[in-house]
Amino acid sequence: MDISEGLTLLSMFTLNVGLEPTAAENQMRYAAEQKLRNEILINATASMPGRGSNPITAITMLHVDHLRDLDQSKGTMSMSLSFLVTWMDERFRWDPKDYHSVRSVNGDKPSWSSAFWVPNIQIADMPSSQKSPGLFMNPGVEITVESSGTVKAFVRTSMTIPCYFNFGDFPRDYQNCSFTLLSPYYADEFQFNDWSTINSGKYGTPDQVPDTGDFELIGMEARNYYLFLGTQIVENFKGYSPRYCRGFLRYTLMLKRMNKLIPTLIHAPMDAISVFVGLTGILPDQEALMTLISCIGFSMLFAMQAAEVLPDNFNGMPTIGILIMVMMIETILLLTYKIFSIYCRNRKLKAIKGKNEDRFIDQIYKYIKIGDKALMVALPFQAAWNVYLTRNV
């Protein structure tokens, strides 16, 4: 913009020249839009556009509005979603110059004719439903037709989808939840676009990080597949005829556990138990025995608390749970050893006082002295190793 144009705009602002359309211009535009809408409705038919030529390609964009609930025991997640599906229908092309520069017409589904064609897209993997619901069965679908023949359908919906939980890495676990969009059309008539993915722009809520409970949505993946003759899943048409393939779009939501309180509830008690068990290697027998008894009692209370925190895992116990069990067994074995050690030492003292020779006790006592020295070195290192494991499992 040069200086003359800038001065012209400045003078217009200074003189308060109205830049908004006048009432008469708005009326003309409204009349042109209504005329255009009527013509679109006249041309609208329930038949698929482009039949017999190039297949219809649907670009499906998804925005996760809200993760409402994640049931770890049932393996399901409930959420609110927004879909924006775009396709071409050349029957609705027009020249904006003929309609007072109107470039698009929109409205909700009831405002359009029932003969207005929209693709039959169904949602699969719905545990709460015996039948796959149609994506556009919702009357709140908003449809926009553009002068280029582009049709955009925007719909908000809620659904419950299955999740394939594996808590082996709890509490630093990642989980996946998936669902599928499918269509009854064959691929020579209708296909999903390969780069259909998540959308967080104009047609969705503002950019945000949806989360629910302990989990946060960290990513999403969309993969396009085809079902050949209803029996074989293929990724492309190489060696297969589109005429016998039906397309489906697989969405996978990736979740990460973000509850920082859970690691604290687990790691802090485990660290304390590891340190006190390690101290028993350098404490005298009596003090070590009392310390181990205290550790066992504390371990039992901690195990009861951990059982409430750890999730139910149908594929096996989480690694952190296995580590808790190993530490408890280790403490019980050390306690057994200390009791046996104290018993043998007392027998040795009695034998010395009574000046009675007990070769069996003498032999056992030699091994106990070696064991005590080994534990004096090994247990502090074991305690440090346990603390490291609890921080990294």
Tab-separated table of C-alpha atoms in Angstrom:
chain	number	residue	atom	x	y	z
A	1	MET	CA	0.000	0.000	0.000
A	2	ASP	CA	1.486	3.337	-1.093
A	3	ILE	CA	1.206	6.733	0.634
A	4	SER	CA	-1.810	7.917	-1.401
A	5	GLU	CA	-3.882	4.841	-0.442
A	6	GLY	CA	-2.888	5.264	3.188
A	7	LEU	CA	-3.965	8.916	3.186
A	8	THR	CA	-7.284	7.973	1.552
A	9	LEU	CA	-8.022	5.397	4.244
A	10	LEU	CA	-7.001	7.868	6.944
A	11	SER	CA	-9.409	10.483	5.589
A	12	MET	CA	-12.218	7.915	5.464
A	13	PHE	CA	-11.696	7.027	9.117
A	14	THR	CA	-11.523	10.719	10.018
A	15	LEU	CA	-14.795	11.477	8.219
A	16	ASN	CA	-16.469	8.411	9.833
A	17	VAL	CA	-17.299	6.922	6.453
A	18	GLY	CA	-19.282	3.723	7.061
A	19	LEU	CA	-17.383	0.637	5.888
A	20	GLU	CA	-20.091	-1.907	6.838
A	21	PRO	CA	-22.711	-3.024	4.300
A	22	THR	CA	-25.869	-0.957	4.247
A	23	ALA	CA	-29.299	-2.359	5.047
A	24	ALA	CA	-30.151	-2.398	1.357
A	25	GLU	CA	-26.991	-4.348	0.526
A	26	ASN	CA	-27.726	-6.853	3.276
A	27	GLN	CA	-31.258	-7.263	1.942
A	28	MET	CA	-29.975	-7.915	-1.576
A	29	ARG	CA	-27.466	-10.406	-0.275
A	30	TYR	CA	-30.121	-12.193	1.775
A	31	ALA	CA	-32.431	-12.414	-1.244
A	32	ALA	CA	-29.567	-13.807	-3.357
A	33	GLU	CA	-28.754	-16.354	-0.677
A	34	GLN	CA	-32.376	-17.520	-0.436
A	35	LYS	CA	-32.568	-17.832	-4.225
A	36	LEU	CA	-29.382	-19.841	-4.236
A	37	ARG	CA	-30.585	-22.082	-1.414
A	38	ASN	CA	-33.830	-22.830	-3.312
A	39	GLU	CA	-31.890	-23.708	-6.446
A	40	ILE	CA	-29.623	-26.008	-4.475
A	41	LEU	CA	-32.619	-27.745	-2.965
A	42	ILE	CA	-34.153	-28.184	-6.408
A	43	ASN	CA	-30.968	-29.791	-7.708
A	44	ALA	CA	-30.438	-31.899	-4.580
A	45	THR	CA	-31.035	-35.622	-4.974
A	46	ALA	CA	-30.446	-38.603	-2.749
A	47	SER	CA	-28.122	-40.172	-5.317
A	48	MET	CA	-24.376	-40.179	-4.812
A	49	PRO	CA	-22.573	-37.466	-6.813
A	50	GLY	CA	-19.972	-38.553	-9.307
A	51	ARG	CA	-21.297	-42.105	-9.596
A	52	GLY	CA	-19.657	-43.813	-12.527
A	53	SER	CA	-16.676	-41.452	-12.650
A	54	ASN	CA	-14.065	-40.636	-9.990
A	55	PRO	CA	-14.900	-41.817	-6.447
A	56	ILE	CA	-15.993	-39.336	-3.795
A	57	THR	CA	-13.117	-38.570	-1.428
A	58	ALA	CA	-14.114	-37.546	2.092
A	59	ILE	CA	-11.670	-35.581	4.228
A	60	THR	CA	-12.582	-36.346	7.830
A	61	MET	CA	-11.135	-34.124	10.513
A	62	LEU	CA	-11.646	-34.872	14.180
A	63	HIS	CA	-11.371	-32.673	17.243
A	64	VAL	CA	-11.557	-34.095	20.755
A	65	ASP	CA	-13.626	-31.586	22.716
A	66	HIS	CA	-13.718	-33.300	26.087
A	67	LEU	CA	-12.728	-36.604	27.668
A	68	ARG	CA	-15.606	-37.174	30.050
A	69	ASP	CA	-14.686	-40.431	31.741
A	70	LEU	CA	-12.168	-43.241	31.537
A	71	ASP	CA	-13.238	-46.481	33.211
A	72	GLN	CA	-10.116	-48.558	33.797
A	73	SER	CA	-12.050	-51.552	35.146
A	74	LYS	CA	-14.342	-51.791	32.091
A	75	GLY	CA	-11.710	-50.675	29.590
A	76	THR	CA	-13.803	-47.873	28.062
A	77	MET	CA	-13.548	-44.121	27.572
A	78	SER	CA	-16.434	-41.672	27.119
A	79	MET	CA	-15.757	-38.456	25.234
A	80	SER	CA	-17.263	-35.608	23.240
A	81	LEU	CA	-16.024	-35.160	19.682
A	82	SER	CA	-16.415	-32.800	16.737
A	83	PHE	CA	-16.212	-34.081	13.164
A	84	LEU	CA	-15.742	-31.983	10.041
A	85	VAL	CA	-16.329	-34.048	6.892
A	86	THR	CA	-15.596	-32.428	3.522
A	87	TRP	CA	-16.369	-33.753	0.039
A	88	MET	CA	-17.032	-32.425	-3.486
A	89	ASP	CA	-20.469	-32.294	-5.139
A	90	GLU	CA	-20.121	-30.587	-8.511
A	91	ARG	CA	-23.899	-30.375	-8.886
A	92	PHE	CA	-23.811	-27.384	-6.517
A	93	ARG	CA	-21.272	-25.211	-8.344
A	94	TRP	CA	-22.187	-21.587	-9.034
A	95	ASP	CA	-20.624	-18.294	-9.984
A	96	PRO	CA	-20.694	-15.884	-7.001
A	97	LYS	CA	-21.058	-12.954	-9.435
A	98	ASP	CA	-24.534	-14.199	-10.330
A	99	TYR	CA	-25.623	-14.218	-6.667
A	100	HIS	CA	-24.411	-10.903	-5.267
A	101	SER	CA	-20.989	-12.385	-4.330
A	102	VAL	CA	-22.514	-15.101	-2.147
A	103	ARG	CA	-19.830	-17.777	-1.898
A	104	SER	CA	-21.377	-20.172	0.600
A	105	VAL	CA	-24.729	-21.211	2.033
A	106	ASN	CA	-25.095	-22.985	5.351
A	107	GLY	CA	-27.727	-24.325	7.682
A	108	ASP	CA	-28.516	-27.235	9.965
A	109	LYS	CA	-29.678	-30.556	8.603
A	110	PRO	CA	-33.444	-30.002	9.017
A	111	SER	CA	-33.210	-26.816	6.920
A	112	TRP	CA	-32.011	-28.855	3.933
A	113	SER	CA	-34.129	-31.262	1.935
A	114	SER	CA	-34.230	-34.874	3.062
A	115	ALA	CA	-33.053	-35.688	-0.469
A	116	PHE	CA	-29.797	-33.797	0.129
A	117	TRP	CA	-27.089	-36.453	-0.157
A	118	VAL	CA	-24.643	-36.935	2.703
A	119	PRO	CA	-22.329	-39.939	2.941
A	120	ASN	CA	-23.391	-42.889	5.028
A	121	ILE	CA	-20.592	-43.018	7.604
A	122	GLN	CA	-20.969	-45.304	10.590
A	123	ILE	CA	-19.053	-45.530	13.846
A	124	ALA	CA	-17.793	-48.970	14.829
A	125	ASP	CA	-16.220	-50.275	18.063
A	126	MET	CA	-19.039	-49.059	20.278
A	127	PRO	CA	-19.249	-51.296	23.388
A	128	SER	CA	-22.480	-49.657	24.551
A	129	SER	CA	-24.352	-50.251	21.289
A	130	GLN	CA	-25.329	-53.353	19.336
A	131	LYS	CA	-25.639	-51.340	16.117
A	132	SER	CA	-23.144	-48.940	14.564
A	133	PRO	CA	-24.707	-45.455	14.775
A	134	GLY	CA	-24.593	-43.182	11.736
A	135	LEU	CA	-22.390	-40.106	12.028
A	136	PHE	CA	-24.962	-37.841	10.337
A	137	MET	CA	-28.063	-39.190	12.106
A	138	ASN	CA	-27.763	-36.311	14.542
A	139	PRO	CA	-30.202	-33.528	13.515
A	140	GLY	CA	-27.716	-30.941	14.785
A	141	VAL	CA	-25.435	-31.482	11.786
A	142	GLU	CA	-24.411	-28.165	10.226
A	143	ILE	CA	-23.967	-28.282	6.437
A	144	THR	CA	-22.151	-25.643	4.382
A	145	VAL	CA	-22.190	-25.609	0.556
A	146	GLU	CA	-19.542	-23.499	-1.191
A	147	SER	CA	-19.511	-22.088	-4.733
A	148	SER	CA	-16.718	-24.469	-5.729
A	149	GLY	CA	-18.992	-27.447	-5.040
A	150	THR	CA	-17.324	-28.207	-1.729
A	151	VAL	CA	-19.710	-29.529	0.922
A	152	LYS	CA	-18.731	-29.418	4.604
A	153	ALA	CA	-20.688	-31.183	7.313
A	154	PHE	CA	-19.892	-30.377	10.940
A	155	VAL	CA	-21.300	-32.501	13.742
A	156	ARG	CA	-20.733	-32.815	17.482
A	157	THR	CA	-21.343	-36.166	19.107
A	158	SER	CA	-20.612	-38.198	22.223
A	159	MET	CA	-19.467	-41.784	22.287
A	160	THR	CA	-17.960	-44.510	24.435
A	161	ILE	CA	-15.080	-46.398	22.844
A	162	PRO	CA	-12.978	-49.406	23.921
A	163	CYS	CA	-9.475	-49.022	25.349
A	164	TYR	CA	-6.833	-51.728	25.394
A	165	PHE	CA	-5.257	-51.192	28.803
A	166	ASN	CA	-1.921	-52.612	29.846
A	167	PHE	CA	-0.673	-51.430	33.231
A	168	GLY	CA	2.730	-53.091	33.151
A	169	ASP	CA	4.472	-49.683	33.265
A	170	PHE	CA	2.179	-48.184	35.915
A	171	PRO	CA	2.383	-45.369	37.057
A	172	ARG	CA	4.251	-44.183	33.944
A	173	ASP	CA	1.972	-46.033	31.557
A	174	TYR	CA	0.648	-45.066	28.135
A	175	GLN	CA	-2.721	-46.336	26.937
A	176	ASN	CA	-4.491	-46.502	23.563
A	177	CYS	CA	-8.194	-46.124	22.800
A	178	SER	CA	-9.514	-46.696	19.271
A	179	PHE	CA	-12.624	-46.440	17.142
A	180	THR	CA	-13.379	-46.815	13.441
A	181	LEU	CA	-15.342	-44.887	10.829
A	182	LEU	CA	-16.628	-47.137	8.077
A	183	SER	CA	-18.847	-46.813	5.030
A	184	PRO	CA	-20.976	-49.371	3.142
A	185	TYR	CA	-19.868	-47.939	-0.227
A	186	TYR	CA	-17.275	-49.706	-2.314
A	187	ALA	CA	-13.972	-47.912	-2.826
A	188	ASP	CA	-14.635	-47.233	-6.522
A	189	GLU	CA	-17.464	-44.950	-5.336
A	190	PHE	CA	-16.333	-43.569	-1.963
A	191	GLN	CA	-13.015	-43.343	-0.097
A	192	PHE	CA	-11.634	-41.706	3.030
A	193	ASN	CA	-8.741	-39.348	2.455
A	194	ASP	CA	-5.331	-40.636	3.555
A	195	TRP	CA	-4.494	-37.578	5.694
A	196	SER	CA	-7.734	-37.398	7.647
A	197	THR	CA	-6.644	-36.474	11.153
A	198	ILE	CA	-7.260	-34.214	14.133
A	199	ASN	CA	-8.494	-30.676	13.704
A	200	SER	CA	-8.144	-27.949	16.340
A	201	GLY	CA	-8.839	-24.868	14.283
A	202	LYS	CA	-11.902	-22.962	13.200
A	203	TYR	CA	-14.380	-25.827	13.465
A	204	GLY	CA	-13.292	-27.089	16.871
A	205	THR	CA	-12.823	-25.663	20.311
A	206	PRO	CA	-9.686	-23.588	20.958
A	207	ASP	CA	-6.405	-25.451	21.291
A	208	GLN	CA	-6.322	-27.292	24.570
A	209	VAL	CA	-5.086	-30.527	26.134
A	210	PRO	CA	-8.098	-32.748	26.891
A	211	ASP	CA	-7.696	-34.894	29.966
A	212	THR	CA	-9.743	-37.051	32.282
A	213	GLY	CA	-8.874	-38.478	35.669
A	214	ASP	CA	-5.223	-39.492	35.680
A	215	PHE	CA	-4.805	-39.383	31.892
A	216	GLU	CA	-4.018	-36.712	29.331
A	217	LEU	CA	-4.455	-36.954	25.569
A	218	ILE	CA	-0.966	-36.625	24.040
A	219	GLY	CA	-1.588	-37.628	20.447
A	220	MET	CA	-3.812	-39.123	17.818
A	221	GLU	CA	-3.246	-41.271	14.770
A	222	ALA	CA	-5.544	-41.871	11.793
A	223	ARG	CA	-4.943	-44.818	9.443
A	224	ASN	CA	-6.864	-45.614	6.267
A	225	TYR	CA	-7.582	-49.280	5.511
A	226	TYR	CA	-9.715	-51.280	3.096
A	227	LEU	CA	-11.677	-54.484	3.589
A	228	PHE	CA	-11.382	-56.754	0.576
A	229	LEU	CA	-14.463	-58.946	0.025
A	230	GLY	CA	-15.275	-58.604	3.716
A	231	THR	CA	-12.475	-60.957	4.754
A	232	GLN	CA	-9.023	-59.402	4.226
A	233	ILE	CA	-7.691	-56.042	5.467
A	234	VAL	CA	-5.389	-54.235	3.026
A	235	GLU	CA	-3.689	-50.826	3.139
A	236	ASN	CA	-3.862	-50.032	-0.596
A	237	PHE	CA	-5.277	-51.316	-3.856
A	238	LYS	CA	-2.069	-52.909	-5.080
A	239	GLY	CA	-3.197	-56.289	-6.355
A	240	TYR	CA	-6.816	-55.621	-5.374
A	241	SER	CA	-9.742	-54.068	-7.218
A	242	PRO	CA	-11.392	-51.024	-5.563
A	243	ARG	CA	-14.641	-52.463	-6.804
A	244	TYR	CA	-14.474	-55.150	-4.132
A	245	CYS	CA	-13.017	-53.076	-1.276
A	246	ARG	CA	-14.756	-51.002	1.370
A	247	GLY	CA	-12.851	-48.254	3.125
A	248	PHE	CA	-12.640	-47.565	6.837
A	249	LEU	CA	-10.721	-45.028	8.894
A	250	ARG	CA	-9.124	-46.124	12.165
A	251	TYR	CA	-8.527	-43.494	14.852
A	252	THR	CA	-6.215	-44.245	17.782
A	253	LEU	CA	-6.048	-41.888	20.761
A	254	MET	CA	-2.832	-42.025	22.805
A	255	LEU	CA	-3.097	-41.245	26.525
A	256	LYS	CA	-0.451	-40.724	29.178
A	257	ARG	CA	-0.915	-40.995	32.947
A	258	MET	CA	-0.171	-37.582	34.445
A	259	ASN	CA	-1.174	-38.016	38.110
A	260	LYS	CA	1.961	-36.965	40.019
A	261	LEU	CA	0.446	-37.936	43.374
A	262	ILE	CA	0.410	-41.665	42.554
A	263	PRO	CA	4.218	-41.990	42.173
A	264	THR	CA	4.632	-40.152	45.477
A	265	LEU	CA	2.223	-42.512	47.270
A	266	ILE	CA	4.202	-45.488	45.972
A	267	HIS	CA	7.800	-44.313	45.777
A	268	ALA	CA	8.112	-42.639	49.177
A	269	PRO	CA	7.118	-45.723	51.261
A	270	MET	CA	9.231	-48.019	49.059
A	271	ASP	CA	12.247	-45.749	49.474
A	272	ALA	CA	11.794	-45.731	53.263
A	273	ILE	CA	11.494	-49.536	53.419
A	274	SER	CA	14.579	-49.962	51.220
A	275	VAL	CA	16.667	-47.633	53.414
A	276	PHE	CA	15.663	-49.301	56.693
A	277	VAL	CA	16.265	-52.774	55.285
A	278	GLY	CA	19.671	-51.588	54.127
A	279	LEU	CA	20.475	-50.338	57.634
A	280	THR	CA	19.918	-53.806	59.093
A	281	GLY	CA	23.162	-54.863	57.415
A	282	ILE	CA	25.211	-52.643	59.737
A	283	LEU	CA	23.038	-52.677	62.891
A	284	PRO	CA	23.582	-55.151	65.766
A	285	ASP	CA	21.387	-58.223	65.720
A	286	GLN	CA	18.830	-57.058	68.289
A	287	GLU	CA	18.346	-53.642	66.690
A	288	ALA	CA	18.318	-55.197	63.196
A	289	LEU	CA	15.622	-57.654	64.306
A	290	MET	CA	13.366	-54.867	65.630
A	291	THR	CA	13.979	-52.840	62.465
A	292	LEU	CA	13.011	-55.768	60.215
A	293	ILE	CA	9.859	-56.466	62.262
A	294	SER	CA	8.914	-52.803	61.871
A	295	CYS	CA	9.637	-52.983	58.132
A	296	ILE	CA	7.381	-56.015	57.716
A	297	GLY	CA	4.534	-54.293	59.529
A	298	PHE	CA	5.060	-51.171	57.492
A	299	SER	CA	5.267	-53.236	54.287
A	300	MET	CA	1.929	-54.920	55.011
A	301	LEU	CA	0.240	-51.562	55.568
A	302	PHE	CA	1.873	-50.212	52.431
A	303	ALA	CA	0.772	-53.268	50.399
A	304	MET	CA	-2.843	-52.705	51.497
A	305	GLN	CA	-2.601	-49.058	50.422
A	306	ALA	CA	-0.880	-49.968	47.151
A	307	ALA	CA	-3.623	-52.499	46.346
A	308	GLU	CA	-6.109	-49.616	46.320
A	309	VAL	CA	-3.869	-47.466	44.121
A	310	LEU	CA	-2.717	-50.082	41.614
A	311	PRO	CA	-5.192	-50.640	38.758
A	312	ASP	CA	-6.731	-53.985	37.931
A	313	ASN	CA	-4.634	-55.500	35.169
A	314	PHE	CA	-6.024	-58.379	33.164
A	315	ASN	CA	-2.643	-59.031	31.522
A	316	GLY	CA	-0.650	-59.476	34.731
A	317	MET	CA	0.569	-57.517	37.740
A	318	PRO	CA	2.239	-54.134	37.053
A	319	THR	CA	6.024	-54.089	37.385
A	320	ILE	CA	5.825	-51.784	40.397
A	321	GLY	CA	3.500	-54.311	42.081
A	322	ILE	CA	5.975	-57.131	41.425
A	323	LEU	CA	8.740	-54.997	42.945
A	324	ILE	CA	6.613	-54.426	46.063
A	325	MET	CA	6.093	-58.184	46.439
A	326	VAL	CA	9.827	-58.875	45.949
A	327	MET	CA	10.739	-56.305	48.616
A	328	MET	CA	8.262	-57.853	51.059
A	329	ILE	CA	9.599	-61.362	50.439
A	330	GLU	CA	13.152	-60.044	50.798
A	331	THR	CA	12.296	-58.473	54.160
A	332	ILE	CA	10.668	-61.689	55.411
A	333	LEU	CA	13.728	-63.746	54.383
A	334	LEU	CA	16.052	-61.285	56.118
A	335	LEU	CA	13.922	-61.443	59.253
A	336	THR	CA	14.084	-65.255	59.182
A	337	TYR	CA	17.842	-65.101	58.773
A	338	LYS	CA	18.236	-62.647	61.672
A	339	ILE	CA	16.132	-64.831	63.984
A	340	PHE	CA	18.212	-67.861	63.039
A	341	SER	CA	21.405	-65.825	63.491
A	342	ILE	CA	20.391	-64.695	66.966
A	343	TYR	CA	19.450	-68.265	67.908
A	344	CYS	CA	22.815	-69.616	66.754
A	345	ARG	CA	24.740	-66.851	68.551
A	346	ASN	CA	22.898	-67.608	71.791
A	347	ARG	CA	23.668	-71.310	71.410
A	348	LYS	CA	27.305	-70.396	70.811
A	349	LEU	CA	27.412	-68.234	73.952
A	350	LYS	CA	25.845	-70.989	76.045
A	351	ALA	CA	28.367	-73.464	74.687
A	352	ILE	CA	31.244	-71.124	75.582
A	353	LYS	CA	29.922	-70.470	79.095
A	354	GLY	CA	29.309	-74.134	79.736
A	355	LYS	CA	32.597	-75.065	78.145
A	356	ASN	CA	30.744	-77.544	76.003
A	357	GLU	CA	31.907	-78.124	72.450
A	358	ASP	CA	29.138	-78.110	69.811
A	359	ARG	CA	30.712	-78.767	66.414
A	360	PHE	CA	27.477	-78.273	64.537
A	361	ILE	CA	26.910	-74.820	66.054
A	362	ASP	CA	30.542	-73.945	65.498
A	363	GLN	CA	30.247	-74.765	61.815
A	364	ILE	CA	26.974	-72.864	61.421
A	365	TYR	CA	28.425	-69.915	63.308
A	366	LYS	CA	31.263	-69.624	60.806
A	367	TYR	CA	28.764	-69.344	57.948
A	368	ILE	CA	26.704	-66.809	59.905
A	369	LYS	CA	29.764	-64.597	60.395
A	370	ILE	CA	30.451	-64.759	56.654
A	371	GLY	CA	26.775	-64.024	55.920
A	372	ASP	CA	26.730	-61.030	58.270
A	373	LYS	CA	29.787	-59.546	56.582
A	374	ALA	CA	28.264	-60.111	53.164
A	375	LEU	CA	24.972	-58.484	54.217
A	376	MET	CA	26.850	-55.557	55.741
A	377	VAL	CA	28.173	-54.775	52.258
A	378	ALA	CA	25.289	-56.002	50.099
A	379	LEU	CA	22.244	-54.535	51.858
A	380	PRO	CA	23.225	-50.833	51.535
A	381	PHE	CA	23.876	-51.418	47.821
A	382	GLN	CA	20.597	-53.333	47.560
A	383	ALA	CA	18.779	-50.439	49.206
A	384	ALA	CA	20.276	-47.965	46.721
A	385	TRP	CA	19.348	-50.293	43.840
A	386	ASN	CA	15.749	-50.601	45.082
A	387	VAL	CA	15.441	-46.811	45.300
A	388	TYR	CA	16.735	-46.569	41.712
A	389	LEU	CA	14.257	-49.192	40.493
A	390	THR	CA	11.277	-47.522	42.148
A	391	ARG	CA	12.190	-44.287	40.365
A	392	ASN	CA	12.531	-45.861	36.952
A	393	VAL	CA	9.897	-48.585	36.644
